[in-house]
Amino acid sequence: MLTGTVVTAVIQSSSATTVMVVSFVNAGLLSLAGAVSVIMGANIGTTATAWIISLLGLGGSSGLFSLPMLLAAISLFFLFTKRDALKPVGQTIIGLALLLVGMDLLQAAMPDIQQYPALLEGIASLSGYGFWSILLFVAVGALLTCIVQSSSAMMAITLLMCYNGLLDIPMAIALVMGQNIGTTITANIAAAVTNVAAKRAARSHLVFNVVGVLVTLILFRPILAFVSSVFPTDVPMAITLFHTLFNVGNTLLLVWFIPQIIWLVERMVPDTKDSGQTSDAEEYHLSYISRGPVSTAELNLESAKREIQLFSKQVLHMYALLPDLQSAHNEKDFDTLLQRIERYEQLTDRMEMELTRFLTVVGGGNISSHTSGRVSTMLRIVDNLESIADSILQIALTRKNKRSDAVHFSDHLNSNLAQMNALVENALIVMDGNLVDYDHIDLRGAYDAEREINDCRDRLRAEHLESLKHGLYGYPVGNAYSSLYAQYEKLADYVINVTESIDNSLKHDSIHP
């Protein structure tokens, strides 16, 4: 919540903050509960703009402050160019100065209300329907903010209208309430092409402000009386006070109901599929990547990284079915397991295709050499993961051919293959762990697992040749047996390739930071 407050106060846009939150949730960087908290803080942070305008931007004071602030910002850039930490400070001051200059220009362009009596009468007529007028102005505020897509800009215009006598306190309060609803449209537009979690984060922003407006409408008279008593003659300050009370009070009220808000948005945006799980019947869709890459390369890479982790999990689930093939009691059970493996392989083909397409688009953009290297690394990882899935299918098909040819292994041969299966499974688990954090991989564990597999393969091969020499089993058994342990070792080569791809990327980064 504090993060949302500070960030929004600095950038002076709650819409920008909530859109970033939606992007973070879509990339898997932020939980839904965390997103709701940041959004609550963003609503508090947006009140800073109103206070700046009320205290500095009205009554002709903006011109007195903007020029020295702008000069100070320019001087920061020229005097402290080697100190990057001060550049954002200069940018912030420039933004504030431009805000005040803009208010000064708006005031100069605002017409004299005395010259437009028809406008006065029109506003007065809209204000003459009691509580219905309040609802009307709420709707107008929401509509205008949807069009402008900036509650801060609409707040500035509202304060200026109050300062020039175009709005009284009740109607201005209603406009502000509508603006808080209208500002949610930006995040919901951004969430239109994101995953379910990001859509829920955007809906939580809508729920938060709608609930706040409903509570305020119920308590409208006491709130109106309070702000009017604090600033009886200064309408802009009264509206600024209400704006702060609305957002702070709404946050203090709803912060205790975050689980309930999450429950509500989960029903507003139902999850049509249990993404990331292993249901064989479901069609694969990207879980962390939206339909097109966003403008921030880091978010694109993080989304792709999360998707690759899901890819790895699918491969692990697929591999876990292989021992069951060996122990299948009848043809029906065997065929059912084989069909599941084949569906997994088709699933991994689609995952490779969509991830490759996405990463290719990202790599074709205007990105740094570091980002380009990471994209290349991810493309190699995706290719090897799909090759692992192909190898698993080949092992399953070899088992099928063995079964069709009525080839039976001795307990000793089955024990050897079970040992090889366990070693490869361990290598897959190490690989899966290395895909979590590219900067801290277990390279030694990966190479140890690879060495154990190679040693086992060498031992099985030497023993197999001796068995053939002494006629311990015939050609059909020997051919099926040697094919299986060779396929396991080939699968392990793709496994180590994944970790080596990450390691090579780290070495490249250290040489070319």
CSV table of N, CA and C in Angstrom, one decimal, residues 28-124:
chain,number,residue,atom,x,y,z
A,28,GLY,N,3.3,-12.4,-13.4
A,28,GLY,CA,3.5,-13.3,-12.3
A,28,GLY,C,4.4,-12.7,-11.2
A,29,LEU,N,4.7,-11.4,-11.3
A,29,LEU,CA,5.6,-10.8,-10.3
A,29,LEU,C,4.9,-10.3,-9.1
A,30,LEU,N,3.6,-10.3,-9.1
A,30,LEU,CA,2.8,-9.8,-8.0
A,30,LEU,C,1.5,-10.6,-7.8
A,31,SER,N,1.2,-10.9,-6.6
A,31,SER,CA,0.0,-11.7,-6.3
A,31,SER,C,-1.2,-10.8,-6.4
A,32,LEU,N,-2.4,-11.4,-6.5
A,32,LEU,CA,-3.6,-10.6,-6.6
A,32,LEU,C,-3.8,-9.8,-5.3
A,33,ALA,N,-3.5,-10.4,-4.1
A,33,ALA,CA,-3.6,-9.7,-2.9
A,33,ALA,C,-2.7,-8.5,-2.8
A,34,GLY,N,-1.5,-8.7,-3.3
A,34,GLY,CA,-0.5,-7.6,-3.4
A,34,GLY,C,-1.0,-6.5,-4.3
A,35,ALA,N,-1.5,-6.9,-5.4
A,35,ALA,CA,-2.0,-5.9,-6.4
A,35,ALA,C,-3.1,-5.1,-5.8
A,36,VAL,N,-4.1,-5.7,-5.1
A,36,VAL,CA,-5.2,-5.0,-4.4
A,36,VAL,C,-4.6,-3.9,-3.5
A,37,SER,N,-3.6,-4.3,-2.7
A,37,SER,CA,-3.0,-3.4,-1.7
A,37,SER,C,-2.3,-2.2,-2.4
A,38,VAL,N,-1.6,-2.5,-3.5
A,38,VAL,CA,-0.9,-1.4,-4.3
A,38,VAL,C,-1.9,-0.5,-4.9
A,39,ILE,N,-3.0,-1.0,-5.4
A,39,ILE,CA,-4.1,-0.2,-6.0
A,39,ILE,C,-4.7,0.7,-4.9
A,40,MET,N,-4.9,0.2,-3.7
A,40,MET,CA,-5.4,1.0,-2.6
A,40,MET,C,-4.5,2.1,-2.3
A,41,GLY,N,-3.2,1.9,-2.3
A,41,GLY,CA,-2.2,2.9,-2.0
A,41,GLY,C,-2.2,3.9,-3.2
A,42,ALA,N,-2.4,3.5,-4.4
A,42,ALA,CA,-2.4,4.4,-5.5
A,42,ALA,C,-3.5,5.4,-5.4
A,43,ASN,N,-4.6,5.0,-4.9
A,43,ASN,CA,-5.8,5.9,-4.7
A,43,ASN,C,-5.4,7.0,-3.7
A,44,ILE,N,-4.6,6.6,-2.7
A,44,ILE,CA,-4.2,7.6,-1.7
A,44,ILE,C,-3.2,8.5,-2.4
A,45,GLY,N,-2.2,8.0,-3.1
A,45,GLY,CA,-1.2,8.8,-3.7
A,45,GLY,C,-1.7,9.8,-4.7
A,46,THR,N,-2.8,9.5,-5.4
A,46,THR,CA,-3.4,10.4,-6.4
A,46,THR,C,-3.9,11.7,-5.8
A,47,THR,N,-4.1,11.7,-4.5
A,47,THR,CA,-4.6,12.9,-3.8
A,47,THR,C,-3.5,14.0,-3.7
A,48,ALA,N,-2.2,13.6,-3.9
A,48,ALA,CA,-1.1,14.6,-3.9
A,48,ALA,C,-1.3,15.6,-5.0
A,49,THR,N,-1.7,15.2,-6.1
A,49,THR,CA,-1.9,16.2,-7.2
A,49,THR,C,-2.9,17.2,-6.9
A,50,ALA,N,-4.0,16.8,-6.3
A,50,ALA,CA,-5.0,17.8,-5.9
A,50,ALA,C,-4.5,18.8,-4.9
A,51,TRP,N,-3.7,18.4,-3.9
A,51,TRP,CA,-3.2,19.3,-3.0
A,51,TRP,C,-2.2,20.3,-3.6
A,52,ILE,N,-1.4,19.8,-4.5
A,52,ILE,CA,-0.4,20.6,-5.2
A,52,ILE,C,-1.1,21.7,-6.0
A,53,ILE,N,-2.2,21.3,-6.7
A,53,ILE,CA,-2.9,22.3,-7.5
A,53,ILE,C,-3.6,23.3,-6.6
A,54,SER,N,-4.3,22.8,-5.5
A,54,SER,CA,-5.0,23.7,-4.6
A,54,SER,C,-4.1,24.7,-3.9
A,55,LEU,N,-2.9,24.2,-3.5
A,55,LEU,CA,-2.0,25.1,-2.7
A,55,LEU,C,-1.1,26.0,-3.6
A,56,LEU,N,-0.8,25.5,-4.8
A,56,LEU,CA,0.2,26.2,-5.6
A,56,LEU,C,-0.3,26.6,-7.0
A,57,GLY,N,-1.3,25.9,-7.5
A,57,GLY,CA,-1.7,26.0,-8.9
A,57,GLY,C,-2.9,26.9,-9.1
A,58,LEU,N,-3.5,27.4,-8.1
A,58,LEU,CA,-4.7,28.3,-8.3
A,58,LEU,C,-4.4,29.7,-7.8
A,59,GLY,N,-5.1,30.7,-8.4
A,59,GLY,CA,-5.0,32.0,-8.0
A,59,GLY,C,-3.7,32.7,-8.6
A,60,GLY,N,-3.2,32.2,-9.7
A,60,GLY,CA,-2.1,32.9,-10.3
A,60,GLY,C,-0.7,32.6,-9.7
A,61,SER,N,-0.7,31.7,-8.7
A,61,SER,CA,0.6,31.4,-8.0
A,61,SER,C,1.5,30.5,-8.8
A,62,SER,N,1.0,29.8,-9.8
A,62,SER,CA,1.8,28.8,-10.5
A,62,SER,C,2.9,29.4,-11.3
A,63,GLY,N,2.7,30.6,-11.9
A,63,GLY,CA,3.7,31.2,-12.6
A,63,GLY,C,4.9,31.6,-11.7
A,64,LEU,N,4.6,31.9,-10.4
A,64,LEU,CA,5.7,32.3,-9.5
A,64,LEU,C,6.6,31.2,-9.2
A,65,PHE,N,6.1,29.9,-9.2
A,65,PHE,CA,6.8,28.8,-8.8
A,65,PHE,C,7.5,28.0,-10.0
A,66,SER,N,6.8,28.0,-11.1
A,66,SER,CA,7.2,27.1,-12.2
A,66,SER,C,8.5,27.4,-12.8
A,67,LEU,N,8.8,28.7,-13.0
A,67,LEU,CA,10.1,29.1,-13.6
A,67,LEU,C,11.3,28.7,-12.8
A,68,PRO,N,11.4,29.1,-11.5
A,68,PRO,CA,12.5,28.7,-10.7
A,68,PRO,C,12.6,27.2,-10.6
A,69,MET,N,11.5,26.5,-10.5
A,69,MET,CA,11.6,25.0,-10.3
A,69,MET,C,12.1,24.4,-11.6
A,70,LEU,N,11.7,24.9,-12.8
A,70,LEU,CA,12.1,24.4,-14.1
A,70,LEU,C,13.6,24.6,-14.2
A,71,LEU,N,14.1,25.8,-13.8
A,71,LEU,CA,15.5,26.1,-13.9
A,71,LEU,C,16.3,25.2,-13.0
A,72,ALA,N,15.8,25.0,-11.8
A,72,ALA,CA,16.5,24.1,-10.8
A,72,ALA,C,16.6,22.7,-11.4
A,73,ALA,N,15.5,22.2,-12.1
A,73,ALA,CA,15.6,20.9,-12.7
A,73,ALA,C,16.7,20.8,-13.8
A,74,ILE,N,16.7,21.9,-14.6
A,74,ILE,CA,17.7,21.9,-15.7
A,74,ILE,C,19.1,22.0,-15.1
A,75,SER,N,19.3,22.7,-14.1
A,75,SER,CA,20.6,22.8,-13.5
A,75,SER,C,21.0,21.5,-12.9
A,76,LEU,N,20.0,20.7,-12.4
A,76,LEU,CA,20.4,19.4,-11.9
A,76,LEU,C,21.0,18.5,-13.0
A,77,PHE,N,20.4,18.6,-14.2
A,77,PHE,CA,20.8,17.7,-15.3
A,77,PHE,C,22.2,18.1,-15.7
A,78,PHE,N,22.5,19.5,-15.7
A,78,PHE,CA,23.8,19.9,-16.2
A,78,PHE,C,24.9,19.8,-15.1
A,79,LEU,N,24.5,19.9,-13.8
A,79,LEU,CA,25.6,20.0,-12.8
A,79,LEU,C,25.8,18.6,-12.2
A,80,PHE,N,24.9,17.7,-12.4
A,80,PHE,CA,25.0,16.3,-11.7
A,80,PHE,C,24.8,15.2,-12.7
A,81,THR,N,25.3,15.4,-13.9
A,81,THR,CA,25.1,14.4,-15.0
A,81,THR,C,25.8,13.0,-14.6
A,82,LYS,N,26.8,13.1,-13.8
A,82,LYS,CA,27.5,11.8,-13.4
A,82,LYS,C,26.8,11.1,-12.2
A,83,ARG,N,25.9,11.8,-11.6
A,83,ARG,CA,25.1,11.2,-10.5
A,83,ARG,C,23.7,10.9,-11.0
A,84,ASP,N,23.6,9.6,-11.4
A,84,ASP,CA,22.3,9.2,-12.0
A,84,ASP,C,21.2,9.3,-11.0
A,85,ALA,N,21.5,9.1,-9.7
A,85,ALA,CA,20.4,9.1,-8.7
A,85,ALA,C,19.6,10.4,-8.7
A,86,LEU,N,20.3,11.5,-9.1
A,86,LEU,CA,19.6,12.8,-9.1
A,86,LEU,C,18.8,13.1,-10.3
A,87,LYS,N,19.0,12.3,-11.4
A,87,LYS,CA,18.2,12.6,-12.6
A,87,LYS,C,16.7,12.4,-12.4
A,88,PRO,N,16.3,11.4,-11.7
A,88,PRO,CA,14.8,11.3,-11.4
A,88,PRO,C,14.3,12.4,-10.6
A,89,VAL,N,15.1,13.0,-9.7
A,89,VAL,CA,14.6,14.1,-8.9
A,89,VAL,C,14.4,15.3,-9.9
A,90,GLY,N,15.3,15.5,-10.8
A,90,GLY,CA,15.2,16.6,-11.8
A,90,GLY,C,13.9,16.4,-12.6
A,91,GLN,N,13.7,15.2,-13.1
A,91,GLN,CA,12.5,14.9,-13.9
A,91,GLN,C,11.2,15.1,-13.1
A,92,THR,N,11.3,14.8,-11.8
A,92,THR,CA,10.1,15.0,-11.0
A,92,THR,C,9.8,16.5,-10.8
A,93,ILE,N,10.8,17.3,-10.6
A,93,ILE,CA,10.7,18.8,-10.5
A,93,ILE,C,10.1,19.3,-11.8
A,94,ILE,N,10.7,18.9,-12.9
A,94,ILE,CA,10.2,19.3,-14.2
A,94,ILE,C,8.7,19.0,-14.4
A,95,GLY,N,8.3,17.8,-14.0
A,95,GLY,CA,6.9,17.4,-14.1
A,95,GLY,C,6.0,18.3,-13.3
A,96,LEU,N,6.4,18.6,-12.1
A,96,LEU,CA,5.7,19.5,-11.2
A,96,LEU,C,5.6,20.9,-11.8
A,97,ALA,N,6.7,21.4,-12.3
A,97,ALA,CA,6.7,22.7,-12.9
A,97,ALA,C,5.8,22.8,-14.1
A,98,LEU,N,5.8,21.8,-14.9
A,98,LEU,CA,4.9,21.8,-16.1
A,98,LEU,C,3.4,21.7,-15.7
A,99,LEU,N,3.2,20.9,-14.6
A,99,LEU,CA,1.8,20.8,-14.1
A,99,LEU,C,1.3,22.2,-13.7
A,100,LEU,N,2.2,23.0,-13.0
A,100,LEU,CA,1.8,24.3,-12.6
A,100,LEU,C,1.6,25.3,-13.7
A,101,VAL,N,2.5,25.2,-14.7
A,101,VAL,CA,2.4,26.0,-15.9
A,101,VAL,C,1.1,25.7,-16.6
A,102,GLY,N,0.8,24.4,-16.7
A,102,GLY,CA,-0.5,24.0,-17.3
A,102,GLY,C,-1.7,24.6,-16.6
A,103,MET,N,-1.7,24.6,-15.3
A,103,MET,CA,-2.8,25.2,-14.5
A,103,MET,C,-2.8,26.7,-14.8
A,104,ASP,N,-1.7,27.3,-14.9
A,104,ASP,CA,-1.7,28.8,-15.2
A,104,ASP,C,-2.3,29.0,-16.5
A,105,LEU,N,-2.0,28.2,-17.5
A,105,LEU,CA,-2.6,28.4,-18.9
A,105,LEU,C,-4.1,28.1,-18.9
A,106,LEU,N,-4.5,27.1,-18.1
A,106,LEU,CA,-5.9,26.8,-18.0
A,106,LEU,C,-6.7,27.9,-17.4
A,107,GLN,N,-6.1,28.5,-16.3
A,107,GLN,CA,-6.8,29.6,-15.7
A,107,GLN,C,-6.9,30.8,-16.6
A,108,ALA,N,-5.9,31.0,-17.4
A,108,ALA,CA,-5.9,32.1,-18.4
A,108,ALA,C,-7.0,31.9,-19.5
A,109,ALA,N,-7.2,30.6,-19.8
A,109,ALA,CA,-8.2,30.3,-20.9
A,109,ALA,C,-9.6,30.1,-20.3
A,110,MET,N,-9.8,30.1,-19.0
A,110,MET,CA,-11.1,29.8,-18.5
A,110,MET,C,-11.9,31.1,-18.7
A,111,PRO,N,-13.1,31.0,-19.3
A,111,PRO,CA,-14.0,32.1,-19.6
A,111,PRO,C,-14.6,32.7,-18.3
A,112,ASP,N,-14.9,34.0,-18.4
A,112,ASP,CA,-15.5,34.7,-17.3
A,112,ASP,C,-17.0,34.3,-17.2
A,113,ILE,N,-17.4,33.7,-16.1
A,113,ILE,CA,-18.7,33.1,-16.0
A,113,ILE,C,-19.8,34.1,-16.2
A,114,GLN,N,-19.5,35.4,-15.8
A,114,GLN,CA,-20.5,36.4,-15.9
A,114,GLN,C,-20.9,36.7,-17.3
A,115,GLN,N,-20.0,36.4,-18.3
A,115,GLN,CA,-20.3,36.6,-19.7
A,115,GLN,C,-21.1,35.5,-20.3
A,116,TYR,N,-21.3,34.5,-19.6
A,116,TYR,CA,-22.1,33.3,-20.1
A,116,TYR,C,-23.2,33.0,-19.2
A,117,PRO,N,-24.3,33.8,-19.1
A,117,PRO,CA,-25.4,33.5,-18.2
A,117,PRO,C,-26.1,32.2,-18.5
A,118,ALA,N,-26.1,31.9,-19.8
A,118,ALA,CA,-26.8,30.6,-20.2
A,118,ALA,C,-26.1,29.4,-19.6
A,119,LEU,N,-24.8,29.5,-19.6
A,119,LEU,CA,-24.0,28.4,-19.0
A,119,LEU,C,-24.4,28.2,-17.5
A,120,LEU,N,-24.4,29.4,-16.8
A,120,LEU,CA,-24.8,29.4,-15.4
A,120,LEU,C,-26.2,28.8,-15.2
A,121,GLU,N,-27.1,29.1,-16.0
A,121,GLU,CA,-28.5,28.6,-15.9
A,121,GLU,C,-28.5,27.1,-16.2
A,122,GLY,N,-27.7,26.7,-17.2
A,122,GLY,CA,-27.7,25.3,-17.5
A,122,GLY,C,-27.2,24.4,-16.3
A,123,ILE,N,-26.0,24.9,-15.7
A,123,ILE,CA,-25.5,24.2,-14.6
A,123,ILE,C,-26.5,24.2,-13.4
A,124,ALA,N,-27.1,25.3,-13.2
A,124,ALA,CA,-28.0,25.5,-12.1
A,124,ALA,C,-29.2,24.5,-12.3
